[in-house]
């Protein structure tokens, strides 16, 4: 399949909308990561997304809309949903809501009677969805299980020849996927951490919001309500180890010539070996979240690199989302001092 590389011009957005209307798959930019778009009402088009990603069929897809009016025909909008839409849309929040019977492809919902809905902040993508005239699915535009794409070049790496088009609007800003909140549970429940925090959600809703990201387990025969809950995610082929910045000196003694390190600018300025492969996570938490997936992808493509050591961040605010993605990428591997493997 030929993949069309499109920019953020009106003409290119119109061409991308035409491809979507023809039942094709088009990658699109958001403020979080690049997504893989197809008509959410077209089973055949949605099936192409699963095929391109190599994604398990019971892993639900997020429905992405261009404006609030687009969601009413498909899901039941609750009072809490209206509160959160007013506060956080467009933006990095996905809400799980009950679907209206017969209106949403069961391929999108993973066979459940709920759907995950989001309206991204990116104006190019919202214009694209409005021109297409229907909600589109929006999983990250990468091979299933691998680090999410934060540039169009990342999408090209994974998807060239597999999809009809890629819309390039430059690097993403947030760098980790949206927060997912389940509004069909007894209490509003976070199923995936992101830029919108538990504290912010509680302030808007005025009720306790449960964070189930560290306790929610999914059985092999159970369908997850949200992406990222059941299957291995965000993981390069190379072994990834998480290190605490307090262990920086011990880590430097352990690093081999074929080991890469990803850390903030302050730590990298203390790097003893100028030849050590390294990737800057930036100067603050926001920059670290932007740069995490790009660094993992970069070193995964360097043949001589054997291990990737990545700095953890404080477990507050966006740091929870960053550490969550890093824990999944590492499979729980921790650097624990000179004796660790």
XYZ file of C-alpha atoms in Angstrom, residues 143-147 157 232 234-240 296-297 299-301 305-308 329 333:
25
model
C 3.012 -1.280 16.309
C 1.033 -2.714 19.224
C 3.087 -2.916 22.419
C 5.871 -0.590 21.258
C 6.615 2.981 22.441
C 8.867 4.006 10.942
C 2.244 -5.198 27.263
C 5.232 1.089 25.388
C 8.088 -1.441 25.357
C 11.112 -1.370 23.044
C 12.869 -4.591 22.125
C 15.870 -3.622 24.270
C 15.771 -4.244 28.030
C 14.750 -1.116 29.938
C 13.108 4.806 23.888
C 12.457 4.637 20.150
C 17.901 3.709 21.328
C 15.756 0.758 20.262
C 16.948 1.427 16.696
C 22.721 -0.649 22.471
C 21.997 -3.540 24.835
C 20.229 -1.913 27.808
C 18.445 1.404 28.379
C 8.147 -0.173 29.128
C 12.891 -3.916 35.923
